[in-house]
mmCIF file of C-alpha atoms in Angstrom:
data_model
loop_
_atom_site.group_PDB
_atom_site.id
_atom_site.type_symbol
_atom_site.label_atom_id
_atom_site.label_comp_id
_atom_site.label_asym_id
_atom_site.label_seq_id
_atom_site.Cartn_x
_atom_site.Cartn_y
_atom_site.Cartn_z
ATOM 1 C CA UNK A 290 6.851 -32.587 -9.390
ATOM 2 C CA UNK A 291 10.547 -33.218 -9.530
ATOM 3 C CA UNK A 292 12.790 -30.510 -8.182
ATOM 4 C CA UNK A 293 16.405 -30.078 -9.152
ATOM 5 C CA UNK A 294 18.551 -27.619 -7.231
ATOM 6 C CA UNK A 295 20.619 -25.117 -9.160
ATOM 7 C CA UNK A 296 24.177 -26.476 -8.962
ATOM 8 C CA UNK A 297 26.605 -24.885 -6.545
ATOM 9 C CA UNK A 298 29.917 -25.664 -4.910
ATOM 10 C CA UNK A 299 29.504 -24.770 -1.246
ATOM 11 C CA UNK A 300 30.692 -27.956 0.413
ATOM 12 C CA UNK A 301 34.083 -26.547 1.328
ATOM 13 C CA UNK A 302 32.736 -23.589 3.263
ATOM 14 C CA UNK A 303 32.619 -23.837 7.030
ATOM 15 C CA UNK A 304 31.050 -20.388 7.174
ATOM 16 C CA UNK A 305 29.436 -18.045 4.696
ATOM 17 C CA UNK A 306 31.624 -15.617 2.788
ATOM 18 C CA UNK A 307 29.019 -13.023 1.922
ATOM 19 C CA UNK A 308 31.420 -10.194 2.679
ATOM 20 C CA UNK A 309 32.997 -10.990 -0.704
ATOM 21 C CA UNK A 310 29.783 -10.745 -2.725
ATOM 22 C CA UNK A 311 29.292 -8.143 -5.452
ATOM 23 C CA UNK A 312 26.414 -5.939 -6.485
ATOM 24 C CA UNK A 313 26.324 -7.676 -9.873
ATOM 25 C CA UNK A 314 25.747 -11.011 -8.148
ATOM 26 C CA UNK A 315 22.898 -9.576 -6.082
ATOM 27 C CA UNK A 316 21.329 -8.010 -9.164
ATOM 28 C CA UNK A 317 21.555 -11.326 -10.999
ATOM 29 C CA UNK A 318 19.630 -13.033 -8.209
ATOM 30 C CA UNK A 319 17.030 -10.253 -8.103
ATOM 31 C CA UNK A 320 16.536 -10.436 -11.873
ATOM 32 C CA UNK A 321 16.179 -14.220 -11.748
ATOM 33 C CA UNK A 322 13.583 -13.911 -8.989
ATOM 34 C CA UNK A 323 11.615 -11.344 -10.976
ATOM 35 C CA UNK A 324 11.788 -13.106 -14.351
ATOM 36 C CA UNK A 325 11.873 -16.797 -13.422
ATOM 37 C CA UNK A 326 14.576 -17.845 -15.883
ATOM 38 C CA UNK A 327 18.225 -17.150 -16.633
ATOM 39 C CA UNK A 328 17.322 -16.200 -20.206
ATOM 40 C CA UNK A 329 14.873 -13.495 -19.148
ATOM 41 C CA UNK A 330 17.174 -12.329 -16.349
ATOM 42 C CA UNK A 331 20.091 -11.930 -18.761
ATOM 43 C CA UNK A 332 17.911 -9.848 -21.084
ATOM 44 C CA UNK A 333 16.879 -7.563 -18.221
ATOM 45 C CA UNK A 334 20.478 -7.107 -17.081
ATOM 46 C CA UNK A 335 21.966 -6.752 -20.559
ATOM 47 C CA UNK A 336 24.335 -9.671 -19.918
ATOM 48 C CA UNK A 337 24.868 -13.028 -21.594
ATOM 49 C CA UNK A 338 23.264 -16.135 -20.148
ATOM 50 C CA UNK A 339 26.651 -17.674 -19.225
ATOM 51 C CA UNK A 340 27.575 -14.462 -17.398
ATOM 52 C CA UNK A 341 24.391 -14.524 -15.315
ATOM 53 C CA UNK A 342 24.815 -18.235 -14.585
ATOM 54 C CA UNK A 343 28.362 -17.586 -13.401
ATOM 55 C CA UNK A 344 27.224 -14.754 -11.117
ATOM 56 C CA UNK A 345 24.566 -17.001 -9.564
ATOM 57 C CA UNK A 346 26.982 -19.871 -9.020
ATOM 58 C CA UNK A 347 29.536 -17.577 -7.406
ATOM 59 C CA UNK A 348 26.868 -16.120 -5.118
ATOM 60 C CA UNK A 349 25.705 -19.583 -4.060
ATOM 61 C CA UNK A 350 29.303 -20.625 -3.377
ATOM 62 C CA UNK A 351 29.695 -17.584 -1.138
ATOM 63 C CA UNK A 352 26.427 -18.312 0.662
ATOM 64 C CA UNK A 353 27.275 -21.959 1.178
ATOM 65 C CA UNK A 354 23.625 -22.865 0.589
ATOM 66 C CA UNK A 355 21.492 -23.417 -2.511
ATOM 67 C CA UNK A 356 19.745 -20.174 -3.387
ATOM 68 C CA UNK A 357 17.761 -21.328 -6.417
ATOM 69 C CA UNK A 358 15.802 -24.441 -7.299
ATOM 70 C CA UNK A 359 14.513 -25.504 -10.685
ATOM 71 C CA UNK A 360 10.855 -26.555 -10.767
ATOM 72 C CA UNK A 361 8.189 -27.153 -13.352
ATOM 73 C CA UNK A 362 7.077 -23.566 -12.806
ATOM 74 C CA UNK A 363 10.524 -22.140 -13.496
ATOM 75 C CA UNK A 364 13.475 -21.253 -11.309
ATOM 76 C CA UNK A 365 12.382 -20.282 -7.805
ATOM 77 C CA UNK A 366 14.310 -19.001 -4.806
ATOM 78 C CA UNK A 367 14.883 -21.233 -1.807
ATOM 79 C CA UNK A 368 14.407 -19.904 1.716
ATOM 80 C CA UNK A 369 18.109 -18.978 1.734
ATOM 81 C CA UNK A 370 17.657 -17.318 -1.638
ATOM 82 C CA UNK A 371 14.840 -15.170 -0.311
ATOM 83 C CA UNK A 372 17.067 -14.037 2.553
ATOM 84 C CA UNK A 373 19.766 -12.971 0.094
ATOM 85 C CA UNK A 374 17.125 -11.291 -2.085
ATOM 86 C CA UNK A 375 16.049 -9.205 0.928
ATOM 87 C CA UNK A 376 19.693 -8.165 1.297
ATOM 88 C CA UNK A 377 19.771 -7.224 -2.393
ATOM 89 C CA UNK A 378 16.716 -5.001 -1.930
ATOM 90 C CA UNK A 379 18.301 -3.245 1.045
ATOM 91 C CA UNK A 380 21.544 -2.706 -0.873
ATOM 92 C CA UNK A 381 19.702 -1.221 -3.864
ATOM 93 C CA UNK A 382 17.751 1.083 -1.553
ATOM 94 C CA UNK A 383 20.977 2.185 0.159
ATOM 95 C CA UNK A 384 22.604 2.898 -3.217
ATOM 96 C CA UNK A 385 19.629 5.017 -4.263
ATOM 97 C CA UNK A 386 19.712 6.923 -0.975
ATOM 98 C CA UNK A 387 23.450 7.494 -1.270
ATOM 99 C CA UNK A 388 23.095 8.804 -4.815
ATOM 100 C CA UNK A 389 20.389 11.174 -3.641
ATOM 101 C CA UNK A 390 22.584 12.407 -0.800
ATOM 102 C CA UNK A 391 25.502 12.990 -3.156
ATOM 103 C CA UNK A 392 23.262 14.892 -5.558
ATOM 104 C CA UNK A 393 22.097 17.083 -2.689
ATOM 105 C CA UNK A 394 25.658 17.782 -1.588
ATOM 106 C CA UNK A 395 26.668 18.598 -5.138
ATOM 107 C CA UNK A 396 23.741 20.964 -5.552
ATOM 108 C CA UNK A 397 22.530 19.073 -8.607
ATOM 109 C CA UNK A 398 18.992 18.551 -7.362
ATOM 110 C CA UNK A 399 16.553 19.344 -4.622
ATOM 111 C CA UNK A 400 16.030 15.646 -4.079
ATOM 112 C CA UNK A 401 13.287 13.149 -4.842
ATOM 113 C CA UNK A 402 10.605 11.728 -2.564
ATOM 114 C CA UNK A 403 8.970 8.400 -3.388
ATOM 115 C CA UNK A 404 5.519 8.645 -1.807
ATOM 116 C CA UNK A 405 2.891 5.916 -1.842
ATOM 117 C CA UNK A 406 -0.824 6.184 -1.142
ATOM 118 C CA UNK A 407 -3.701 3.747 -1.102
ATOM 119 C CA UNK A 408 -6.262 4.527 -3.787
ATOM 120 C CA UNK A 409 -8.791 5.999 -1.342
ATOM 121 C CA UNK A 410 -6.201 8.573 -0.268
ATOM 122 C CA UNK A 411 -5.882 9.972 -3.785
ATOM 123 C CA UNK A 412 -8.755 12.321 -2.974
ATOM 124 C CA UNK A 413 -6.582 14.421 -0.681
ATOM 125 C CA UNK A 414 -2.922 13.442 -1.064
ATOM 126 C CA UNK A 415 -2.443 15.477 -4.296
ATOM 127 C CA UNK A 416 -3.661 18.598 -2.461
ATOM 128 C CA UNK A 417 -1.149 17.966 0.300
ATOM 129 C CA UNK A 418 1.609 17.447 -2.274
ATOM 130 C CA UNK A 419 0.713 20.744 -3.952
ATOM 131 C CA UNK A 420 1.044 22.594 -0.646
ATOM 132 C CA UNK A 421 4.336 20.852 0.129
ATOM 133 C CA UNK A 422 5.713 21.671 -3.330
ATOM 134 C CA UNK A 423 5.007 25.373 -2.856
ATOM 135 C CA UNK A 424 7.335 25.336 0.153
ATOM 136 C CA UNK A 425 9.900 23.044 -1.462
ATOM 137 C CA UNK A 426 9.794 23.759 -5.211
ATOM 138 C CA UNK A 427 13.073 21.945 -5.925
ATOM 139 C CA UNK A 428 11.931 18.635 -4.459
ATOM 140 C CA UNK A 429 10.509 16.170 -6.970
ATOM 141 C CA UNK A 430 7.609 14.009 -5.778
ATOM 142 C CA UNK A 431 6.972 10.605 -7.332
ATOM 143 C CA UNK A 432 3.539 9.364 -6.272
ATOM 144 C CA UNK A 433 2.516 5.702 -6.480
ATOM 145 C CA UNK A 434 -1.174 4.821 -6.066
ATOM 146 C CA UNK A 435 -2.346 1.266 -5.348
ATOM 147 C CA UNK A 436 -4.528 -0.829 -3.121
ATOM 148 C CA UNK A 437 -3.388 -1.664 0.387
ATOM 149 C CA UNK A 438 -1.556 -4.848 -0.578
ATOM 150 C CA UNK A 439 0.303 -3.117 -3.412
ATOM 151 C CA UNK A 440 1.464 -0.304 -1.135
ATOM 152 C CA UNK A 441 2.444 -2.816 1.545
ATOM 153 C CA UNK A 442 4.542 -4.736 -0.990
ATOM 154 C CA UNK A 443 6.209 -1.517 -2.139
ATOM 155 C CA UNK A 444 7.098 -0.646 1.455
ATOM 156 C CA UNK A 445 8.359 -4.179 2.009
ATOM 157 C CA UNK A 446 10.639 -3.851 -1.023
ATOM 158 C CA UNK A 447 12.084 -0.468 0.022
ATOM 159 C CA UNK A 448 10.481 1.162 -3.040
ATOM 160 C CA UNK A 449 8.860 3.985 -1.058
ATOM 161 C CA UNK A 450 10.160 6.591 1.371
ATOM 162 C CA UNK A 451 6.787 6.938 3.067
ATOM 163 C CA UNK A 452 3.164 6.097 2.423
ATOM 164 C CA UNK A 453 -0.355 7.156 3.363
ATOM 165 C CA UNK A 454 -2.693 4.316 4.305
ATOM 166 C CA UNK A 455 -5.413 3.333 6.733
ATOM 167 C CA UNK A 456 -3.763 0.399 8.528
ATOM 168 C CA UNK A 457 0.000 0.108 9.022
ATOM 169 C CA UNK A 458 1.309 -3.298 7.909
ATOM 170 C CA UNK A 459 2.220 -5.832 10.570
ATOM 171 C CA UNK A 460 4.999 -7.540 8.617
ATOM 172 C CA UNK A 461 7.125 -4.405 8.144
ATOM 173 C CA UNK A 462 8.674 -2.426 10.996
ATOM 174 C CA UNK A 463 7.409 1.127 10.495
ATOM 175 C CA UNK A 464 7.292 4.493 12.215
ATOM 176 C CA UNK A 465 3.729 5.814 12.256
ATOM 177 C CA UNK A 466 2.178 9.257 12.529
ATOM 178 C CA UNK A 467 -1.547 9.835 12.662
ATOM 179 C CA UNK A 468 -2.780 12.038 9.855
ATOM 180 C CA UNK A 469 -6.531 12.329 10.424
ATOM 181 C CA UNK A 470 -9.945 10.664 10.685
ATOM 182 C CA UNK A 471 -11.288 8.400 7.941
ATOM 183 C CA UNK A 472 -15.063 7.749 8.284
ATOM 184 C CA UNK A 473 -16.621 4.874 6.317
ATOM 185 C CA UNK A 474 -20.297 4.900 5.356
ATOM 186 C CA UNK A 475 -22.805 3.044 3.196
ATOM 187 C CA UNK A 476 -23.918 5.059 0.179
ATOM 188 C CA UNK A 477 -26.860 4.761 -2.205
ATOM 189 C CA UNK A 478 -28.189 6.673 -5.190
ATOM 190 C CA UNK A 479 -30.417 9.671 -4.629
ATOM 191 C CA UNK A 480 -33.989 8.432 -4.301
ATOM 192 C CA UNK A 481 -33.067 4.967 -3.028
ATOM 193 C CA UNK A 482 -35.995 3.383 -1.200
ATOM 194 C CA UNK A 483 -34.043 3.307 2.082
ATOM 195 C CA UNK A 484 -32.830 6.900 1.799
ATOM 196 C CA UNK A 485 -35.249 8.364 4.361
ATOM 197 C CA UNK A 486 -35.182 5.478 6.833
ATOM 198 C CA UNK A 487 -33.305 6.017 10.084
ATOM 199 C CA UNK A 488 -31.662 3.544 12.411
ATOM 200 C CA UNK A 489 -31.257 0.841 9.778
ATOM 201 C CA UNK A 490 -29.457 -2.334 10.822
ATOM 202 C CA UNK A 491 -27.123 -4.451 8.711
ATOM 203 C CA UNK A 492 -29.879 -7.076 8.677
ATOM 204 C CA UNK A 493 -32.043 -4.561 6.795
ATOM 205 C CA UNK A 494 -29.387 -4.509 4.068
ATOM 206 C CA UNK A 495 -28.744 -8.218 3.534
ATOM 207 C CA UNK A 496 -31.014 -8.284 0.468
ATOM 208 C CA UNK A 497 -29.317 -5.255 -1.091
ATOM 209 C CA UNK A 498 -26.617 -5.681 -3.737
ATOM 210 C CA UNK A 499 -23.229 -4.353 -2.646
ATOM 211 C CA UNK A 500 -20.638 -3.024 -5.072
ATOM 212 C CA UNK A 501 -17.174 -3.561 -3.619
ATOM 213 C CA UNK A 502 -13.484 -3.079 -4.130
ATOM 214 C CA UNK A 503 -11.264 -6.016 -5.045
ATOM 215 C CA UNK A 504 -9.786 -8.417 -2.449
ATOM 216 C CA UNK A 505 -6.671 -6.815 -0.987
ATOM 217 C CA UNK A 506 -8.357 -3.442 -0.646
ATOM 218 C CA UNK A 507 -8.470 -2.045 2.876
ATOM 219 C CA UNK A 508 -12.067 -0.892 2.383
ATOM 220 C CA UNK A 509 -13.121 -4.387 1.282
ATOM 221 C CA UNK A 510 -11.437 -5.920 4.333
ATOM 222 C CA UNK A 511 -13.158 -3.453 6.668
ATOM 223 C CA UNK A 512 -16.571 -4.138 5.121
ATOM 224 C CA UNK A 513 -16.165 -7.904 5.385
ATOM 225 C CA UNK A 514 -15.160 -7.585 9.032
ATOM 226 C CA UNK A 515 -18.208 -5.421 9.734
ATOM 227 C CA UNK A 516 -20.602 -8.052 8.392
ATOM 228 C CA UNK A 517 -18.729 -10.968 9.964
ATOM 229 C CA UNK A 518 -19.129 -9.410 13.415
ATOM 230 C CA UNK A 519 -22.904 -9.558 12.876
ATOM 231 C CA UNK A 520 -22.769 -13.101 11.424
ATOM 232 C CA UNK A 521 -24.100 -11.774 8.134
ATOM 233 C CA UNK A 522 -22.936 -12.123 4.563
ATOM 234 C CA UNK A 523 -23.610 -9.325 2.069
ATOM 235 C CA UNK A 524 -24.682 -9.931 -1.507
ATOM 236 C CA UNK A 525 -21.718 -8.940 -3.681
ATOM 237 C CA UNK A 526 -22.888 -7.742 -7.078
ATOM 238 C CA UNK A 527 -19.644 -6.611 -8.687
ATOM 239 C CA UNK A 528 -16.018 -6.189 -7.680
ATOM 240 C CA UNK A 529 -14.314 -3.047 -8.964
ATOM 241 C CA UNK A 530 -10.737 -1.857 -8.636
ATOM 242 C CA UNK A 531 -11.683 1.828 -8.763
ATOM 243 C CA UNK A 532 -13.618 3.973 -6.301
ATOM 244 C CA UNK A 533 -14.670 6.159 -9.232
ATOM 245 C CA UNK A 534 -16.290 3.189 -10.958
ATOM 246 C CA UNK A 535 -18.072 2.217 -7.753
ATOM 247 C CA UNK A 536 -19.458 5.737 -7.358
ATOM 248 C CA UNK A 537 -20.773 5.845 -10.915
ATOM 249 C CA UNK A 538 -22.296 2.374 -10.574
ATOM 250 C CA UNK A 539 -24.108 3.385 -7.379
ATOM 251 C CA UNK A 540 -25.376 6.570 -9.034
ATOM 252 C CA UNK A 541 -26.642 4.403 -11.906
ATOM 253 C CA UNK A 542 -28.627 2.287 -9.438
ATOM 254 C CA UNK A 543 -26.611 -0.930 -9.725
ATOM 255 C CA UNK A 544 -26.332 -1.305 -5.964
ATOM 256 C CA UNK A 545 -25.102 0.274 -2.748
ATOM 257 C CA UNK A 546 -21.549 0.463 -1.418
ATOM 258 C CA UNK A 547 -19.494 0.653 1.759
ATOM 259 C CA UNK A 548 -16.870 3.303 1.160
ATOM 260 C CA UNK A 549 -14.744 6.010 2.741
ATOM 261 C CA UNK A 550 -16.745 9.220 3.007
ATOM 262 C CA UNK A 551 -13.705 11.075 1.693
ATOM 263 C CA UNK A 552 -14.142 9.432 -1.711
ATOM 264 C CA UNK A 553 -17.709 10.710 -2.128
ATOM 265 C CA UNK A 554 -17.527 14.174 -0.554
ATOM 266 C CA UNK A 555 -18.354 15.969 -3.825
ATOM 267 C CA UNK A 556 -21.177 13.616 -4.801
ATOM 268 C CA UNK A 557 -22.773 13.923 -1.362
ATOM 269 C CA UNK A 558 -22.540 17.713 -1.447
ATOM 270 C CA UNK A 559 -24.088 17.776 -4.939
ATOM 271 C CA UNK A 560 -26.920 15.432 -3.916
ATOM 272 C CA UNK A 561 -26.069 12.676 -6.394
ATOM 273 C CA UNK A 562 -25.405 10.195 -3.590
ATOM 274 C CA UNK A 563 -26.833 9.790 -0.092
ATOM 275 C CA UNK A 564 -25.546 8.173 3.087
ATOM 276 C CA UNK A 565 -27.837 5.520 4.530
ATOM 277 C CA UNK A 566 -28.462 5.952 8.251
ATOM 278 C CA UNK A 567 -27.211 2.606 9.552
ATOM 279 C CA UNK A 568 -26.757 1.923 13.260
ATOM 280 C CA UNK A 569 -23.089 1.729 14.183
ATOM 281 C CA UNK A 570 -21.973 3.749 11.179
ATOM 282 C CA UNK A 571 -19.890 5.535 10.254
ATOM 283 C CA UNK A 572 -16.990 3.297 11.165
ATOM 284 C CA UNK A 573 -14.229 5.793 11.815
ATOM 285 C CA UNK A 574 -10.688 4.682 11.170
ATOM 286 C CA UNK A 575 -7.589 6.840 10.982
ATOM 287 C CA UNK A 576 -5.311 7.877 8.174
ATOM 288 C CA UNK A 577 -1.608 7.342 8.863
ATOM 289 C CA UNK A 578 1.628 8.306 7.195
ATOM 290 C CA UNK A 579 4.244 5.596 7.647
ATOM 291 C CA UNK A 580 7.923 5.019 6.901
ATOM 292 C CA UNK A 581 10.192 2.031 7.351
ATOM 293 C CA UNK A 582 11.952 2.105 10.706
ATOM 294 C CA UNK A 583 15.152 0.703 9.195
ATOM 295 C CA UNK A 584 15.314 3.141 6.270
ATOM 296 C CA UNK A 585 17.289 6.349 6.720
ATOM 297 C CA UNK A 586 15.315 9.142 5.084
ATOM 298 C CA UNK A 587 17.143 11.863 3.222
ATOM 299 C CA UNK A 588 16.122 15.437 4.154
ATOM 300 C CA UNK A 589 13.496 15.775 1.363
ATOM 301 C CA UNK A 590 11.723 12.549 2.366
ATOM 302 C CA UNK A 591 11.950 13.411 6.054
ATOM 303 C CA UNK A 592 10.430 16.816 5.301
ATOM 304 C CA UNK A 593 7.507 15.146 3.510
ATOM 305 C CA UNK A 594 6.989 12.663 6.362
ATOM 306 C CA UNK A 595 6.979 15.480 8.936
ATOM 307 C CA UNK A 596 4.684 17.648 6.799
ATOM 308 C CA UNK A 597 2.056 14.944 6.341
ATOM 309 C CA UNK A 598 2.219 13.997 10.006
ATOM 310 C CA UNK A 599 1.716 17.550 11.229
ATOM 311 C CA UNK A 600 -0.411 19.182 8.515
ATOM 312 C CA UNK A 601 -1.886 16.396 6.408
ATOM 313 C CA UNK A 602 -5.281 16.598 8.131
ATOM 314 C CA UNK A 603 -5.725 20.111 6.706
ATOM 315 C CA UNK A 604 -6.176 18.629 3.235
ATOM 316 C CA UNK A 605 -8.797 15.996 4.028
ATOM 317 C CA UNK A 606 -12.067 16.532 2.110
ATOM 318 C CA UNK A 607 -14.925 18.292 3.872
ATOM 319 C CA UNK A 608 -17.519 15.610 4.515
ATOM 320 C CA UNK A 609 -21.209 16.696 4.572
ATOM 321 C CA UNK A 610 -23.296 16.057 7.678
ATOM 322 C CA UNK A 611 -24.724 12.542 7.902
ATOM 323 C CA UNK A 612 -27.998 11.565 9.582
ATOM 324 C CA UNK A 613 -28.481 12.349 13.254
ATOM 325 C CA UNK A 614 -27.257 8.957 14.404
ATOM 326 C CA UNK A 615 -24.250 9.022 12.077
ATOM 327 C CA UNK A 616 -23.345 12.583 12.949
ATOM 328 C CA UNK A 617 -23.324 11.696 16.626
ATOM 329 C CA UNK A 618 -21.052 8.766 15.915
ATOM 330 C CA UNK A 619 -18.625 10.987 14.031
ATOM 331 C CA UNK A 620 -18.683 13.623 16.756
ATOM 332 C CA UNK A 621 -18.122 11.010 19.444
ATOM 333 C CA UNK A 622 -15.209 9.506 17.554
ATOM 334 C CA UNK A 623 -13.656 12.879 16.888
ATOM 335 C CA UNK A 624 -13.759 13.873 20.540
ATOM 336 C CA UNK A 625 -12.458 10.564 21.858
ATOM 337 C CA UNK A 626 -8.805 9.795 22.277
ATOM 338 C CA UNK A 627 -7.443 8.071 19.131
ATOM 339 C CA UNK A 628 -6.795 4.365 19.524
ATOM 340 C CA UNK A 629 -3.453 2.819 18.508
ATOM 341 C CA UNK A 630 -3.265 1.891 14.813
ATOM 342 C CA UNK A 631 -4.461 -1.566 13.874
ATOM 343 C CA UNK A 632 -1.833 -3.574 12.050
ATOM 344 C CA UNK A 633 -2.581 -6.483 9.776
#
């Protein structure tokens, strides 16, 4: 595939001149990265194509390096372009934070918090938000729900003030506070033929059909690691992007599932689902609330981060007692000193 670099005039620069760049130039690069063409970028920005092209050329001249290359798949950023794009994201985040601070000073608003949560956390995060909002009625909360990779990307792009997830990302520098325990179990429909067996091993389950989350889900990753440690491979029946769909499919008898106990607290209490007594389960991980280390939080976001870190555990679902072996595992984990968060 032939590659032609987007033209630029940087040969006369002994050093970069990025101190002269403009926000419009950065936004042009960000739009091009998102849309893949000058035409689509100009539409997003409400500018003419020649205007966007000029902004990109000026930015490349200031950088002294090619920022964009034209390929058969569209216009893509070079390594230098990705560095400048990261700068653009930080600048946009700083502008948003500054506007929020000015609004607070002017008394126009109580502020806005951009909170993210992995989909499994949606079973308790809204309750925590409700309690927080009673104390801070003027603060607006914008909640984004996604799988682990989606929340990680949002944190990477400075789109969130803080987030609730099971494993802090390794590629983003974050401050972490432990929120509470997150036990994972294997569930089956009421009346499943293994329901009354105790001390099952993973080998006993290799012929069972597992219903799983999509790749990129933290629960899916944890399940795969569990089987890999035993040199086993589960039978995957269906992949689903929703815990609710998985629960209904298990209730319908389509298979069994490895899942956070917090997602099935109601169904377990009502007797529609059961926890299989499998040796080594539950696997107890931790919930964490995280924030970027390099992002200055405004008072509303800092208040939310502190609240979740200190009181978030109060809003975790009540999980019914598991089998004797599982209950002992939960008790042992609860009484032991928490381990440092795993980062991947």
